[in-house]
Each structure stands twice: as C-alpha cells, then as structure tokens.
mmCIF file of C-alpha atoms in Angstrom:
data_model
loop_
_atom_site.group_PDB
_atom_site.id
_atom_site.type_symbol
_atom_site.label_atom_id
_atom_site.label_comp_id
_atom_site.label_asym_id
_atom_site.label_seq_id
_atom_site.Cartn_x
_atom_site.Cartn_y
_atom_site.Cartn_z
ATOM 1 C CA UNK A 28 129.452 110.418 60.835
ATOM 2 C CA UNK A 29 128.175 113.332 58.641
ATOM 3 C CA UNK A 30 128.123 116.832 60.067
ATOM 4 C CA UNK A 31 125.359 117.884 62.382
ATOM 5 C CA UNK A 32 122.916 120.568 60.974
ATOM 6 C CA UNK A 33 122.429 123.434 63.303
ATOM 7 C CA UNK A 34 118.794 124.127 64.302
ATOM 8 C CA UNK A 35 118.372 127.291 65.668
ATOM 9 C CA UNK A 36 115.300 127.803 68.192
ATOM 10 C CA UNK A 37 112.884 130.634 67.017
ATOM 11 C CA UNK A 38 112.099 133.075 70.407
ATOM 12 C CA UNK A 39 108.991 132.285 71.135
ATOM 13 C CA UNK A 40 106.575 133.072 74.498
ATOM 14 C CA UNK A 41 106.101 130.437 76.829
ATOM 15 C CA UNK A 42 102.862 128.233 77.011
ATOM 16 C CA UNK A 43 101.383 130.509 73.395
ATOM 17 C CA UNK A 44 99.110 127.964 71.433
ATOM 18 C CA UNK A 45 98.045 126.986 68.096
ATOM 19 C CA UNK A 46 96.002 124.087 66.480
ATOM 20 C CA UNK A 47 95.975 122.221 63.245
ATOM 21 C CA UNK A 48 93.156 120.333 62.268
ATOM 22 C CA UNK A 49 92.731 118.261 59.173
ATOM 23 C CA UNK A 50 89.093 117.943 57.583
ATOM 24 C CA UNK A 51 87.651 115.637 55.112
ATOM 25 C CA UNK A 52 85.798 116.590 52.289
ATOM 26 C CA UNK A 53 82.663 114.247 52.042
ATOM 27 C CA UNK A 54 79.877 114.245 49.331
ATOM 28 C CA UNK A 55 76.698 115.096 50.976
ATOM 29 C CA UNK A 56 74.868 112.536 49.046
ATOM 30 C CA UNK A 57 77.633 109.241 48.855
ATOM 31 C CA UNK A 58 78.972 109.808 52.167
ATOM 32 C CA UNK A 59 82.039 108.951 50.215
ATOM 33 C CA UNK A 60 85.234 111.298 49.922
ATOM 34 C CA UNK A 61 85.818 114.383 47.571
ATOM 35 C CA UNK A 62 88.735 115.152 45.247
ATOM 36 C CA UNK A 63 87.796 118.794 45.857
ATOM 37 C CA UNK A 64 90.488 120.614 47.962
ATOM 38 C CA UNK A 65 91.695 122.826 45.394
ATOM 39 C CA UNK A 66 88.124 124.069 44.378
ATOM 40 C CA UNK A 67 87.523 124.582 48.387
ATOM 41 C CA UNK A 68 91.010 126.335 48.616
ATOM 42 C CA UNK A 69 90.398 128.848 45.282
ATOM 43 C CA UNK A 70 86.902 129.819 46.885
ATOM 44 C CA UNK A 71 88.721 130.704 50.444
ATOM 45 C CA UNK A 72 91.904 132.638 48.740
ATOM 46 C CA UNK A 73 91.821 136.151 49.965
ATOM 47 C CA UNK A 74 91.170 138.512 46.811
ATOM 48 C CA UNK A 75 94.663 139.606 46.445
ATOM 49 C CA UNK A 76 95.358 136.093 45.318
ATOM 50 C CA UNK A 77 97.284 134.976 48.084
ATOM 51 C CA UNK A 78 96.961 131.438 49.738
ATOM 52 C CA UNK A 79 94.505 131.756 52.939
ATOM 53 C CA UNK A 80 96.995 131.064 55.772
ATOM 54 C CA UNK A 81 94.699 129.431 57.841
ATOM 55 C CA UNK A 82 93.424 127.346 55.381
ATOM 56 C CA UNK A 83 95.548 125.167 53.653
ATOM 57 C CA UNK A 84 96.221 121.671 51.213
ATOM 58 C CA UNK A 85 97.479 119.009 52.549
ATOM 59 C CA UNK A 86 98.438 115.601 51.182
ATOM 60 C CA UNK A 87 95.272 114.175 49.719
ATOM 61 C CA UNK A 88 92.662 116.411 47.884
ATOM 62 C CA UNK A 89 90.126 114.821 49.892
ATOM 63 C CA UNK A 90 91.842 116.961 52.808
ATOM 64 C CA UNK A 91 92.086 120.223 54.116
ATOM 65 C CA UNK A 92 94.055 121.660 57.219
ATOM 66 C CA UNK A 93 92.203 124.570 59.129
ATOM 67 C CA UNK A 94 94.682 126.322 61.631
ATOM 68 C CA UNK A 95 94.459 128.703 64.595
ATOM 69 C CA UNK A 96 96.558 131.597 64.817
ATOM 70 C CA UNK A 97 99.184 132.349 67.611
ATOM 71 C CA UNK A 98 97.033 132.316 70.632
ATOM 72 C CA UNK A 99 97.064 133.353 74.410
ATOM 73 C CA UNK A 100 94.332 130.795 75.161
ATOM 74 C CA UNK A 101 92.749 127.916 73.816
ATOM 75 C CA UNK A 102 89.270 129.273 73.598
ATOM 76 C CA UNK A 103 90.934 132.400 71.007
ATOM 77 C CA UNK A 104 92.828 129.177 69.333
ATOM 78 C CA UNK A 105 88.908 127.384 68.892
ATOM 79 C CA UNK A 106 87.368 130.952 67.528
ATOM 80 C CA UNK A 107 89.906 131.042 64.995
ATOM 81 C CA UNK A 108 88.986 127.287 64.179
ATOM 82 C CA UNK A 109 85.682 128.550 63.515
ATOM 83 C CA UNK A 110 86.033 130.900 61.696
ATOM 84 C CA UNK A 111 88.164 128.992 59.226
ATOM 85 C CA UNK A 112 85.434 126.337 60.190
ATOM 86 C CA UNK A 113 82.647 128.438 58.770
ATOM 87 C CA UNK A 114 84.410 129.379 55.390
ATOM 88 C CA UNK A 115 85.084 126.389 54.372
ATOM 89 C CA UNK A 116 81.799 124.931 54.888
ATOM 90 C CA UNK A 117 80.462 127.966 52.703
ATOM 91 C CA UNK A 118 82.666 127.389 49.957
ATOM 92 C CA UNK A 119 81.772 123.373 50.285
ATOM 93 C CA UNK A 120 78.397 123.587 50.392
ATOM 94 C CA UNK A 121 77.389 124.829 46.675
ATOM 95 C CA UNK A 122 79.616 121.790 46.046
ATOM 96 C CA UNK A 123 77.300 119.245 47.651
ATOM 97 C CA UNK A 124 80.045 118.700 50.033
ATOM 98 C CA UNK A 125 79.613 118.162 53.935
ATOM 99 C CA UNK A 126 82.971 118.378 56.432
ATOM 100 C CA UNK A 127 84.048 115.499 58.122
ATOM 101 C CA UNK A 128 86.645 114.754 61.431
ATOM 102 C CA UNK A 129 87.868 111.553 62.815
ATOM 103 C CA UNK A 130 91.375 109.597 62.244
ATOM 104 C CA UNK A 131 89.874 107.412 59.297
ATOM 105 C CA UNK A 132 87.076 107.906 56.725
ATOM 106 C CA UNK A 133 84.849 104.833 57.685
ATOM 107 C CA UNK A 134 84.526 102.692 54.453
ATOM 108 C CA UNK A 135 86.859 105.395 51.843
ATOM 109 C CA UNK A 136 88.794 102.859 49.547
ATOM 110 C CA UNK A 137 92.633 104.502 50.027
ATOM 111 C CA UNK A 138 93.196 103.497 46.750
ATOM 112 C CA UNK A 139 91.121 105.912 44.781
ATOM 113 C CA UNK A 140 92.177 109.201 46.548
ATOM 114 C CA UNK A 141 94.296 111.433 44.962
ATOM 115 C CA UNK A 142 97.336 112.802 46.328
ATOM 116 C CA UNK A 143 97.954 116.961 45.945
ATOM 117 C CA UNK A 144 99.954 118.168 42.681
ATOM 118 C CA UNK A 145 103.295 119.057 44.725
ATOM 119 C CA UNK A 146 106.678 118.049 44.459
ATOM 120 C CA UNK A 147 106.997 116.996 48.351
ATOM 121 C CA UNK A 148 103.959 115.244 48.446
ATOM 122 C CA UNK A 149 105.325 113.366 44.869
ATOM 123 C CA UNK A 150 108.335 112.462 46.706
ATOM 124 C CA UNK A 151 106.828 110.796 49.765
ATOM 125 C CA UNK A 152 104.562 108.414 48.078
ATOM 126 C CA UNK A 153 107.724 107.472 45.703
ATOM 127 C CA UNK A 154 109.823 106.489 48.054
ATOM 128 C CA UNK A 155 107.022 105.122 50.995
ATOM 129 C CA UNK A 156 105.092 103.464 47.990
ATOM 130 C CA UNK A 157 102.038 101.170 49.443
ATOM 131 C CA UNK A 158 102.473 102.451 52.943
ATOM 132 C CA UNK A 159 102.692 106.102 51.658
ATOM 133 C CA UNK A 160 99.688 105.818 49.720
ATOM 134 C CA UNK A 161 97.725 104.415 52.427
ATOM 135 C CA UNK A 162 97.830 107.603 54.761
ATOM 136 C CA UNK A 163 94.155 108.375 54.548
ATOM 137 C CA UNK A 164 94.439 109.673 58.126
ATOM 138 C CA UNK A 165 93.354 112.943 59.675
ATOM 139 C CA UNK A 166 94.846 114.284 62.764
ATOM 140 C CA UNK A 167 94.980 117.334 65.199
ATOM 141 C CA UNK A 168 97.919 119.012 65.616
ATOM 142 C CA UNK A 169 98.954 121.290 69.296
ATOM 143 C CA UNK A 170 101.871 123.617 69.139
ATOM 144 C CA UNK A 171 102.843 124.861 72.723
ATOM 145 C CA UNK A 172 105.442 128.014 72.664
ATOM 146 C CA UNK A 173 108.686 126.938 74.846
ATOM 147 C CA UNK A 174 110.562 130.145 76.066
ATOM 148 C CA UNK A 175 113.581 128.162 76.498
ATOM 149 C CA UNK A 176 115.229 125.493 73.639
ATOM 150 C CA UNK A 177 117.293 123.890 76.936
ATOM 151 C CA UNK A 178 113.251 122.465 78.120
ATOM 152 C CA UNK A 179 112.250 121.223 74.839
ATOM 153 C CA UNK A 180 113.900 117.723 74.838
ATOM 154 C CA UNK A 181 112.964 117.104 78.961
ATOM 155 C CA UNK A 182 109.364 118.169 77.988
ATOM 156 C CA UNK A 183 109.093 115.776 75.161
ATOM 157 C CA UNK A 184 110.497 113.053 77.472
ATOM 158 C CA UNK A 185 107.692 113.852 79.936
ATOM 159 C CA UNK A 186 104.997 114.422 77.499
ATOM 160 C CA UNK A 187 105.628 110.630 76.506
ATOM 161 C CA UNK A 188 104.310 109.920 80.138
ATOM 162 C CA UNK A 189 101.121 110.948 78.802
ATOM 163 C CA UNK A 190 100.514 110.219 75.639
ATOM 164 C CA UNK A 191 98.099 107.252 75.809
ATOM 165 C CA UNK A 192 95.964 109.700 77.485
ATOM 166 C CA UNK A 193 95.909 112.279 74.744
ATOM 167 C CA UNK A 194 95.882 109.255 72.409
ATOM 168 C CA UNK A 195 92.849 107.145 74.182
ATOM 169 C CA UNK A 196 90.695 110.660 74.312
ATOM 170 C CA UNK A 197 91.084 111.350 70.920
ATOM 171 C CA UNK A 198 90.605 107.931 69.196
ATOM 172 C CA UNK A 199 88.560 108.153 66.299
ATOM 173 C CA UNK A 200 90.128 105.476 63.514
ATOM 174 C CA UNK A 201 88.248 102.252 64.331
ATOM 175 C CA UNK A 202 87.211 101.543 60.634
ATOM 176 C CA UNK A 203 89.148 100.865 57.480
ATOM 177 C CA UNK A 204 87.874 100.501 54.289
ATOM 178 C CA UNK A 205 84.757 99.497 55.589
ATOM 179 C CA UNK A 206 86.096 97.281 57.607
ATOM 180 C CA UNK A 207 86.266 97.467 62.264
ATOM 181 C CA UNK A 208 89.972 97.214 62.790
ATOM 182 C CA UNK A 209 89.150 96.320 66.344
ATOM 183 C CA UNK A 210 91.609 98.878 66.955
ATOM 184 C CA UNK A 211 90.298 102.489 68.947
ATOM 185 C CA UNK A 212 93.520 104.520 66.587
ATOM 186 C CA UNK A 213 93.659 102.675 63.851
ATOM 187 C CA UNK A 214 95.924 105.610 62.424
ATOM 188 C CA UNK A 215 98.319 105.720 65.388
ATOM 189 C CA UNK A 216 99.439 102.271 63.889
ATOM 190 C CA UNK A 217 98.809 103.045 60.304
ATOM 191 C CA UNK A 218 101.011 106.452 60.719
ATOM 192 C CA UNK A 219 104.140 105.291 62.173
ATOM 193 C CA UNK A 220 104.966 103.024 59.269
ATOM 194 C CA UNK A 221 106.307 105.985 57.457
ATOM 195 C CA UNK A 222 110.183 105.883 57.933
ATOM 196 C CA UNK A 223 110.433 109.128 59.699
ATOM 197 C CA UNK A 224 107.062 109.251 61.759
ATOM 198 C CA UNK A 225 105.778 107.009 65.101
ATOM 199 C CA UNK A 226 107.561 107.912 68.721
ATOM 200 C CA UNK A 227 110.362 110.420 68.766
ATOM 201 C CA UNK A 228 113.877 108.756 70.252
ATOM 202 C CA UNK A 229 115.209 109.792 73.808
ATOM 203 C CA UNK A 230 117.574 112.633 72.779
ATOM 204 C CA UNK A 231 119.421 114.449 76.028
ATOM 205 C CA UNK A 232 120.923 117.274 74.015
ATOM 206 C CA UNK A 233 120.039 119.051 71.369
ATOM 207 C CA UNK A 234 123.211 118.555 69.606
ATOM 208 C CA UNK A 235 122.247 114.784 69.473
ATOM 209 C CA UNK A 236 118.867 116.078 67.479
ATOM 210 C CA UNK A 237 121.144 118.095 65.393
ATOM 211 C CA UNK A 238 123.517 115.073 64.738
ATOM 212 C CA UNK A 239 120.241 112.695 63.992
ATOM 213 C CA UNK A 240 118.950 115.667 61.227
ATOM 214 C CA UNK A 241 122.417 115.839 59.826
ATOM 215 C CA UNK A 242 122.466 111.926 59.375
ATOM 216 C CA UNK A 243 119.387 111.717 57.881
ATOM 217 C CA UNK A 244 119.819 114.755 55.855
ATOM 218 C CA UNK A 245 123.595 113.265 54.379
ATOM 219 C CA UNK A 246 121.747 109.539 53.854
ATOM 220 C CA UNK A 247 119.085 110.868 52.106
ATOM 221 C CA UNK A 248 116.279 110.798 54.277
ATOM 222 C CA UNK A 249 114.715 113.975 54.383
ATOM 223 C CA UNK A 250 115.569 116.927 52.867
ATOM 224 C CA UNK A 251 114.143 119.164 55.816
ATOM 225 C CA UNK A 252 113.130 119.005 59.092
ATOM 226 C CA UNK A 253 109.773 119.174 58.736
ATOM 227 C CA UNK A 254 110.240 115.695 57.222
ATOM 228 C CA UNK A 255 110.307 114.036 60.503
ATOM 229 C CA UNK A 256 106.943 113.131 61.773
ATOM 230 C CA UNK A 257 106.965 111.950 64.972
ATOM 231 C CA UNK A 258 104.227 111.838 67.323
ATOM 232 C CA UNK A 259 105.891 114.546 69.405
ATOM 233 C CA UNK A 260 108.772 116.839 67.390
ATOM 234 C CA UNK A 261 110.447 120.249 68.466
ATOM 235 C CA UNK A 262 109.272 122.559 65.865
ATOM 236 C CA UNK A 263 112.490 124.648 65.583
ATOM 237 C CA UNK A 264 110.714 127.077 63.244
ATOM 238 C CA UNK A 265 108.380 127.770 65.347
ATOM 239 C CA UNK A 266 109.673 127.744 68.693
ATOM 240 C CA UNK A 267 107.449 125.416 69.873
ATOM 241 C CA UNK A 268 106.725 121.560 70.716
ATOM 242 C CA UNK A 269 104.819 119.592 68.350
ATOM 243 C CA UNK A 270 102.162 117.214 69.692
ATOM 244 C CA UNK A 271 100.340 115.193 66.816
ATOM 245 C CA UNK A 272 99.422 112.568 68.859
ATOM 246 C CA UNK A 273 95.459 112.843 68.454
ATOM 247 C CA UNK A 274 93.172 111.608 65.783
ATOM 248 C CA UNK A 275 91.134 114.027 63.997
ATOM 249 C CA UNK A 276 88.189 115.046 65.831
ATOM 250 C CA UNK A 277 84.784 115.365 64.764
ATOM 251 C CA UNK A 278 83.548 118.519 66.479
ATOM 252 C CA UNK A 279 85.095 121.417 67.826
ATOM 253 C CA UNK A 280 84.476 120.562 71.614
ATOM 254 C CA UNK A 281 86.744 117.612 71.424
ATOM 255 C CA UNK A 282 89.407 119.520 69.438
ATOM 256 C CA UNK A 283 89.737 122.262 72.267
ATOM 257 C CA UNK A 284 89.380 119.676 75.378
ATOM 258 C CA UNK A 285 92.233 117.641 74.123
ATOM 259 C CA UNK A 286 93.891 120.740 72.922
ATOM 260 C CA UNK A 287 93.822 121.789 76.618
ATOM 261 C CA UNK A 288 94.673 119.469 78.048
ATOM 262 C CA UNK A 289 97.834 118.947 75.834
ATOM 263 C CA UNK A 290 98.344 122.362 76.858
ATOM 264 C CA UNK A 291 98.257 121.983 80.781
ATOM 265 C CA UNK A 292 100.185 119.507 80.627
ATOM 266 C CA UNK A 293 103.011 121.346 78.810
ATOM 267 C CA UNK A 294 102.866 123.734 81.099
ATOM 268 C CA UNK A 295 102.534 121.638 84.315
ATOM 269 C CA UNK A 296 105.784 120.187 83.142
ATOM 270 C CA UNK A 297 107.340 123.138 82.579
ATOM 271 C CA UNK A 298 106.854 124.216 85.770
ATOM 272 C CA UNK A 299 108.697 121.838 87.339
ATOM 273 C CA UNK A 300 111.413 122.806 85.289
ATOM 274 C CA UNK A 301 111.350 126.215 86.937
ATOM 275 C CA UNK A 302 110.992 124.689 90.285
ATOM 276 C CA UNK A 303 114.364 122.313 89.785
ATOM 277 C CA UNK A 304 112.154 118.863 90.144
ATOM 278 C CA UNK A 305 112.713 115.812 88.204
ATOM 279 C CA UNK A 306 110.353 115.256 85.091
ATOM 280 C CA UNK A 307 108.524 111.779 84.725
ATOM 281 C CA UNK A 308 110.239 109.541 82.744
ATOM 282 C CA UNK A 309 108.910 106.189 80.745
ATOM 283 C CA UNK A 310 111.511 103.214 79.692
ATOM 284 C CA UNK A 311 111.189 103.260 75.763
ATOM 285 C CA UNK A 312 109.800 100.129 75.858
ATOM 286 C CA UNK A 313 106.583 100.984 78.169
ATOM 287 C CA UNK A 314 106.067 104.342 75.877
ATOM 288 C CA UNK A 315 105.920 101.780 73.138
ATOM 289 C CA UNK A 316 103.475 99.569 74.957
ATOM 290 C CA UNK A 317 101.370 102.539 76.404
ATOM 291 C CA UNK A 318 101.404 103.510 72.665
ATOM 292 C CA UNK A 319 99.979 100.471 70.987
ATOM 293 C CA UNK A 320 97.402 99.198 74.181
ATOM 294 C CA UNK A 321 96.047 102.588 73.962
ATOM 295 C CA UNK A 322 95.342 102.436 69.893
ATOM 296 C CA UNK A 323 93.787 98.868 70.379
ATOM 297 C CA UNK A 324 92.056 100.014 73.736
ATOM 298 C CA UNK A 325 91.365 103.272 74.024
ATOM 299 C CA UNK A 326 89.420 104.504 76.877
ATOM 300 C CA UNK A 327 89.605 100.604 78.084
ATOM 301 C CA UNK A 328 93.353 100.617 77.767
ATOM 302 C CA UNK A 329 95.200 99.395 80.841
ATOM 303 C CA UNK A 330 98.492 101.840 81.009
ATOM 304 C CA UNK A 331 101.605 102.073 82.204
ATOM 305 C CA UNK A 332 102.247 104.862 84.489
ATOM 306 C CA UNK A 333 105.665 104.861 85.963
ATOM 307 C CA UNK A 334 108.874 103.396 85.631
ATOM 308 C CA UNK A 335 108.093 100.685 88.228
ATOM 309 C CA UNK A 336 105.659 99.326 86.078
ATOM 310 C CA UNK A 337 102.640 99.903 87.818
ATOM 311 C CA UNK A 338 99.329 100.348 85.482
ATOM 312 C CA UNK A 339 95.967 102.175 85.894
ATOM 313 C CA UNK A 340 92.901 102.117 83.566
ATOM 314 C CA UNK A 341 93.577 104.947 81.434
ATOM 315 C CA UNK A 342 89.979 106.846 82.542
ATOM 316 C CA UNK A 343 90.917 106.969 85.701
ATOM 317 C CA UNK A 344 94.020 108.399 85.788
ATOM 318 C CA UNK A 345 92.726 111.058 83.245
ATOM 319 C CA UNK A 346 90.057 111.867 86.567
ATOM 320 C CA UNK A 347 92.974 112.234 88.816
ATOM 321 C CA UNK A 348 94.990 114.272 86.096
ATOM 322 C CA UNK A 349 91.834 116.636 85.523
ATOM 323 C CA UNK A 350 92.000 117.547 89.237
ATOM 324 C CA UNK A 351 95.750 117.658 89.335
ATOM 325 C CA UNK A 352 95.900 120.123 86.568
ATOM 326 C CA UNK A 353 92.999 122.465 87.407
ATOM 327 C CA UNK A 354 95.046 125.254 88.829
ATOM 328 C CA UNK A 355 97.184 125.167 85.590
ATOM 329 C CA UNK A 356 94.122 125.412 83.498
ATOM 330 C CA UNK A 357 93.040 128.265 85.457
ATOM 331 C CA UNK A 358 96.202 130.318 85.184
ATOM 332 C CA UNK A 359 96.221 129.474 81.234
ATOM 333 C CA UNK A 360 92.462 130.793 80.753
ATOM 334 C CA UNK A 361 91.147 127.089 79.835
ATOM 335 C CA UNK A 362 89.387 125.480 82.996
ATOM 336 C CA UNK A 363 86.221 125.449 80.573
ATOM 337 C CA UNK A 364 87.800 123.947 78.173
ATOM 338 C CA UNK A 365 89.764 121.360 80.542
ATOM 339 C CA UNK A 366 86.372 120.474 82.049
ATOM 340 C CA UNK A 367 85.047 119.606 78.361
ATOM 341 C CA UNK A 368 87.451 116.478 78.641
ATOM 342 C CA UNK A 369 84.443 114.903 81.051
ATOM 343 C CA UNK A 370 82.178 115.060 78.698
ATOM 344 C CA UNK A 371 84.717 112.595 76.017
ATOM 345 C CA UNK A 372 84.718 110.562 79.776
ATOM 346 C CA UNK A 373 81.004 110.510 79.975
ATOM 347 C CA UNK A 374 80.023 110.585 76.573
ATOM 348 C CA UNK A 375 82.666 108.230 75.049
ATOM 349 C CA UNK A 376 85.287 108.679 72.400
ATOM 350 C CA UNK A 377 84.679 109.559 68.854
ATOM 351 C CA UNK A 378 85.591 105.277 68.295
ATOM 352 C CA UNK A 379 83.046 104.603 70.282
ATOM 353 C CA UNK A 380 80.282 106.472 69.405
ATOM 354 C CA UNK A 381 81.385 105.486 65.899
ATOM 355 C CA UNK A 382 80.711 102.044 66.878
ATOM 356 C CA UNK A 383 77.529 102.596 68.374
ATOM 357 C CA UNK A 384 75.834 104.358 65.486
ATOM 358 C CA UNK A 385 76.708 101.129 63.017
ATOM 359 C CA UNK A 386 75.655 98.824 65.825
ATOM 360 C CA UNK A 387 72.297 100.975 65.717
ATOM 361 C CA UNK A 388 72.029 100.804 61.797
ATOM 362 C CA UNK A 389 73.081 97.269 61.160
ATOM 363 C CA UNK A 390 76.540 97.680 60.856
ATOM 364 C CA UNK A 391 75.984 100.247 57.919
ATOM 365 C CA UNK A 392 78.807 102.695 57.366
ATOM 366 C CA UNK A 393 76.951 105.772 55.529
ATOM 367 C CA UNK A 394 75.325 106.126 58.908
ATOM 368 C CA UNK A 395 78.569 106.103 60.774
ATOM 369 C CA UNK A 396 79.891 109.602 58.111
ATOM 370 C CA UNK A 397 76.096 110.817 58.745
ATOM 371 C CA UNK A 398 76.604 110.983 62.218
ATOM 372 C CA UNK A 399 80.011 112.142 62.169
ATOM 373 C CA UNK A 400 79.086 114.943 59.755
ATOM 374 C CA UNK A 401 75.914 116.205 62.067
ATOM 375 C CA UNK A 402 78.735 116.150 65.260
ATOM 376 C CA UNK A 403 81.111 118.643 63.137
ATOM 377 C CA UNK A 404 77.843 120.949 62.300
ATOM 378 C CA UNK A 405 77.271 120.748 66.193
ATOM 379 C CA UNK A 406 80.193 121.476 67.372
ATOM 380 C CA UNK A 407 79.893 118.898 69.816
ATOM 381 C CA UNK A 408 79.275 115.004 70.547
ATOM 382 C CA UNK A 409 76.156 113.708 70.002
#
C-alpha cells in the first residue's frame, strides 16, 4: 500500500458560494463551434497582462469557463456571472462569435475541436485517447464553503441522495454530433468514462480519501488532486464541496436556480449535522441507478429515494423539496432564486426545449444553437 498524501482542509466560512460555468464559442453565422478561446481570453486580460481570474481556458478552445467570486449569496455569485458574462460577449462579438450553454453542442463533430496548448490538458487526451478526445461537454460547477473538514465526507454521502434532481433539472446534452441520443444528459454518461471522473466512492474518513490520493498518486494516476473528477469531490484547496453534477446551462436563470438549490441543500444537510440527526443515505447501487435513469429520463425519470427502495417521479419530489427547503433559502438570501427552479418545472429542461425547437424546424439542428444562443442573450428560458 503506498503512503497516504495528507490533504489539508483550507478554513473556509460555512455555506460561502461560487459558480463555474463553461461557455461555448459559436460562429454567429455556422452555428458551428469556434477555435477562438485564446483570442476571447487576450481581449479580456486585465492591462497589466495578467490572466482575468474570472475568465479562464479550459480544455477545448471552443470553451471558456466564466466564474463567480467568493460569495455570501447566490444572487452576488449570478452578478459576478454577468459581468464576466458581458465581457466576453464584447470581446466575441467583433469576432462574429455568439455564446452558447448546454451539456453538448447539438451537431459539433468532436473530432475537429482543438484541445488548449497546455501540458495537463496534453496529458489527459494521451493517456484517455478516444474517450479523452470526445469530452465536448460543458458543465456548471457549485462550490459550497464547509466550516468543518469532519462534514465534508457525510455531506457528499447525502448530497448523492439528490443528485438525480440536480442532474434531471439541469439536463441539457440530448444531441451528439447531430444525432438525439435519446438520452436527457448525454454528458453525465459521456463524462464518467474518464478513469478518474463519474460518482465519488463511499469514503467514512478522510484518511481513507487520503489513502485513495496516495494510491493513485504512487500508480500513476494523477499527479494532483484536482485530477479526480467526480461528480461530487471535496475541494481541499478550497475548503469547499464540489458539485459538478449539472450540464451547462443556457441562460443565467437556470444557472442560479440549480445553483440554489445545490446550495440549500448543502446547507439543509449541514444542519442536521449540527442538530446530531442521521444524514440520508443511498446503497451505491441505487446512486448508480438514480444516476443513469435520470440522464436517459430527466424530468420523466422515476427515482429512487430511500434505502427501502421506494421511487417517486423525480418532479414531484423536487415540489415537495422546494417547500421543504424554503426556510433554508430564506436564511441563505436565495428564496428568489429557489423559486426560479418552477419555472425549469413549468417551462421544461434545457433537453426539452432543445427537442422542441428541432421538432418545430424539421429536425434541423442550426435552429436548436439559434435558440439556445437567443436563451443565453435572455438570460432566461424561452
């Protein structure tokens, strides 16, 4: 057994928030992706030459990452979104290039995108190969501060309890090279081929997480930490837990309802920490099932909800949940933004509006980028 590599826990204050978001560069003409990341990323460097820190590359150079700062509420997390929203659609647009969210690009041939000049990113699609060069996926990415490192693992135990939710709100991926997966997240299925990435295992301690690292670490694995990809990680650098269990959105309202209500749920469970109750737990085997009927189903998905077995349309237990978790939302400053998860409920998810627009235009995809590039100048669903 190699030695365990210590991972210390940076202080951070409870139930703080901040969101990644990974856009795609589309050409306002095609419809079809954009090489054009680093051009994007010159125009937004701050003057002193330094890399924007809210702005940043990411694997493909059809990509870039907006971020929020460190933030007391989800509404200050959005702002900073838009702001970093707004900048790069000003350096995009003398470009001829629109901004695009969602899990997949609708009819993008993976083949022809370019992956970012850096030695990490070099590495990855060496050793993954074909499955490493097919991650053209876009996600959104919630870090929730934990004041204590002895929570983090029970929280991520609990937070598999509802991740179909987050994962069935957020579903966006139903194309693939032009092609309808029949699948809601056709990403969530995609991602977890990577050999460090899909559901996180069952640790108890954190000196089992710290014996798993130094495993992988002495067996060549990863290098760092930041190397493992689950859907749900401690981020040990931050302080915080890791959820990057949603698609990438295509507006801002969906980004800060499901952001939200990632957050409330934290922070429910976290209270029952404090109050000495038991945490939900899921049999590895149901997460994995919740996991893949909520990729193929989303908002229809069927889902497991205990340990006895017993199953409830996904929807509907996202109702109950909404009302459960109101007085959270209101003591984290987001019941407005908690209530924006009705309108994904009434409106349907990003998959199926997707759906509906090439059902609408005889099953043509250019329409399906149109419409998702008018939602991300909206802000909203339409």
């Amino acid at each position: 057994m190699a030695a365990p590599v210590t991972l210390p826990f940076a202080r951070s204050e409870r139930s703080t928030v901040g969101i990644e978001w990974e856009i795609a560069l589309v050409d306002a003409d095609s419809g079809d992706l954009r090489q054009a990341a680093e051009a994007v990323l010159a125009a937004v460097r701050p003057d002193d030459g330094t890399d924007n820190p809210h702005i940043k590359q990411e694997l493909l150079l059809n990509t870039v990452e907006i971020s929020s700062g460190k933030c007391r509420t989800i509404a200050e997390a959005g702002a900073d979104l838009q702001r970093s929203l707004d900048e790069v659609a000003a350096a995009a647009a003398p470009l001829r290039i629109d901004l695009m969210g969602g899990g997949t690009h609708p009819f993008a041939n993976w083949a022809q995108q370019k992956v970012t000049d850096k030695e990490r990113y070099a590495t990855l699609i060496d050793r993954t190969q074909w499955w490493g060069r097919q991650m053209l996926i876009y996600g959104v990415h919630v870090h929730v501060g934990i004041e204590d490192r002895t929570k983090v693992l029970p929280l991520t135990r609990a937070m598999l309890t509802v991740f179909a939710h987050i994962q069935s709100l957020s579903a966006s991926s139903p194309f693939w090279a032009a092609k309808d997966t029949g699948y809601a997240s056709n990403r969530a299925l995609l991602f977890q081929q990577l050999p460090t990435a899909g559901l996180p295992f069952g640790f108890e301690q954190w000196e089992q997480l710290e014996q798993y690292v130094g495993d992988m670490m002495h067996t060549g694995v990863i290098d760092q930490f930041d190397e493992v990809r689950w859907d749900i990680r401690p981020s040990p650098r931050f302080g915080t837990l890791e959820m990057r269990i949603a698609d990438g959105a295509a507006n801002l309202l969906e980004v800060t309802a499901i952001s939200a209500l990632t957050h409330c749920f934290v922070e429910h469970f976290s209270s029952m920490l404090d109050r000495g109750e038991a945490l939900p737990t899921l049999p590895p085997w149901f997460t994995q099932e919740n996991k893949w009927r909520s990729a193929r189903y989303g908002m229809d998905a069927i889902i497991i909800t205990n340990a006895a077995g017993d199953e409830e349309l996904v929807t509907d237990s996202v109702g109950r949940w909404l009302v459960e978790l109101a007085p959270v939302a209101e003591r984290l400053g987001c019941t407005a933004e908690l209530e924006q998860v009705r309108v994904i409920l009434r409106r349907g998810a990003s998959y199926q509006r997707q759906r509906a627009v090439a059902r609408r235009n005889a099953g043509e995809l250019d329409s399906v980028v149109r419409s998702l590039v008018a939602e991300m100048k909206a802000g909203r669903p339409l």
